[in-house]
Short mmCIF file of C-alpha atoms in Angstrom, two decimals:
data_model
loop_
_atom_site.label_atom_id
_atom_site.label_comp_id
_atom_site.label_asym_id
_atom_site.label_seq_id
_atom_site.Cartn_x
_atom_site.Cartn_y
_atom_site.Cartn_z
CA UNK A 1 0.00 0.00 0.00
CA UNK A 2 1.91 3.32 -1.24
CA UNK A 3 1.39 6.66 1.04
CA UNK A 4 -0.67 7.94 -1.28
CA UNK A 5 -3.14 4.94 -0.87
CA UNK A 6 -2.90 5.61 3.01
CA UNK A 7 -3.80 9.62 2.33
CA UNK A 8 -7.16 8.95 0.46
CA UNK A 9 -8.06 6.41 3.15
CA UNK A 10 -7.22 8.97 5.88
CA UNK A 11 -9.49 11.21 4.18
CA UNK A 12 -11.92 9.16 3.36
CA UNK A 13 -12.52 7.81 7.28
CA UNK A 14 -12.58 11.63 8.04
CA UNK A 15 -14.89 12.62 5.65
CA UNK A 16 -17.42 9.31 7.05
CA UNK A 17 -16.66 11.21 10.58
CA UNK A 18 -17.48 14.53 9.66
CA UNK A 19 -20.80 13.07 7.90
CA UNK A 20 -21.74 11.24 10.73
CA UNK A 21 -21.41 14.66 13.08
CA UNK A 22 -23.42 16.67 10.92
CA UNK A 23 -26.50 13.53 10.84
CA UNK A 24 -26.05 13.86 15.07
CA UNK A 25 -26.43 17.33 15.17
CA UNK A 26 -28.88 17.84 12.39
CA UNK A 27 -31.35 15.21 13.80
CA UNK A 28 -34.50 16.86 14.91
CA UNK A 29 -35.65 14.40 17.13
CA UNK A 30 -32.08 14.66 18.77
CA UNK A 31 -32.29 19.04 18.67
CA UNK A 32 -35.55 18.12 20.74
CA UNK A 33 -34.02 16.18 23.36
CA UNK A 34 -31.19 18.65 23.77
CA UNK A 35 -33.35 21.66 24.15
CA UNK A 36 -35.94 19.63 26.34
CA UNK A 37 -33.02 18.60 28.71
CA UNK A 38 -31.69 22.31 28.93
CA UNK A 39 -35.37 23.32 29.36
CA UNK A 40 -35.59 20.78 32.63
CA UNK A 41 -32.11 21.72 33.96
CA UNK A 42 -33.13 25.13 34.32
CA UNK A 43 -36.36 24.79 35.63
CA UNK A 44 -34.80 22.46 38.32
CA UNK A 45 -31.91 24.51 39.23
CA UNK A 46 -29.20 22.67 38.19
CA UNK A 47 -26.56 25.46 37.76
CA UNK A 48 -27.33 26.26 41.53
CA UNK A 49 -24.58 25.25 44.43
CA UNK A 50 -25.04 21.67 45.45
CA UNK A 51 -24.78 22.45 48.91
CA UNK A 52 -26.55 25.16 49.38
CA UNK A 53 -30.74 24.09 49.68
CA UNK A 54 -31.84 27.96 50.30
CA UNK A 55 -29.81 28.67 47.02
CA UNK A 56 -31.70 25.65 44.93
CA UNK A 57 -35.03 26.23 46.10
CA UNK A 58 -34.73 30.26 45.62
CA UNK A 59 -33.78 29.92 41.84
CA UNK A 60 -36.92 27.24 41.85
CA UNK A 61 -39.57 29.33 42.99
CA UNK A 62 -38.32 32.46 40.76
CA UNK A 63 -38.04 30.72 37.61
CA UNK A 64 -41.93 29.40 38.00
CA UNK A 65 -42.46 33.21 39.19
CA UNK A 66 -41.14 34.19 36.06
CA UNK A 67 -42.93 31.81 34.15
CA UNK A 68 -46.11 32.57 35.78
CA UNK A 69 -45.76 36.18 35.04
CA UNK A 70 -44.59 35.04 31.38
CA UNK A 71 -47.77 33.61 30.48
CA UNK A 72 -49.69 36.26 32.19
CA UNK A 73 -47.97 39.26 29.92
CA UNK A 74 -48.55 36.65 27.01
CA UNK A 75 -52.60 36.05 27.93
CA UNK A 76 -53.06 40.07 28.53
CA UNK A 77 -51.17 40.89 25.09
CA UNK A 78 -53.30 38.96 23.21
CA UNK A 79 -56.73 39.95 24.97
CA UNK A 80 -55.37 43.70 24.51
CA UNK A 81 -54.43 42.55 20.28
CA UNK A 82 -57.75 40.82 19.36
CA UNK A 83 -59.55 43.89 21.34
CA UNK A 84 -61.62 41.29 24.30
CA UNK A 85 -62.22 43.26 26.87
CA UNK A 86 -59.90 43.09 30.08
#
């Protein structure tokens, strides 16, 4: 097998890898499960100190707070865009 032989297969297994990559990342069902794990670890504090229950139970209650008061601006935006009455 000559060097040259060896190149094309070098480049060849790294072109398979690169392909391979782009199907993992592309995947929609796998783009789901990414965002749907980032979506828990926040809502369940996971960036908060281990140690520290106050700390983890603080960041708990404010996210929801925040998503409470999310959905809230969302309902009264669209009541005040289709004209219902408040």
């Amino acid at each position: 097998m000559g060097k040259g032989q060896f190149e094309e297969d070098e480049r060849q297994r790294e072109a398979r890898q690169i392909l391979d990559r782009v199907g993992r990342e592309s995947d929609p069902q796998n783009a789901i499960n990414r965002f749907s794990g980032r979506v828990q670890d926040h809502f369940s504090a996971a960036d908060a100190p281990k140690g520290d229950p106050i700390e983890l139970w603080g960041r708990r209650i404010g996210r929801i707070l925040a998503l409470i008061a999310l959905a809230i601006a969302v309902l009264w935006l669209f009541s005040q865009i289709m004209g219902a009455p408040a």
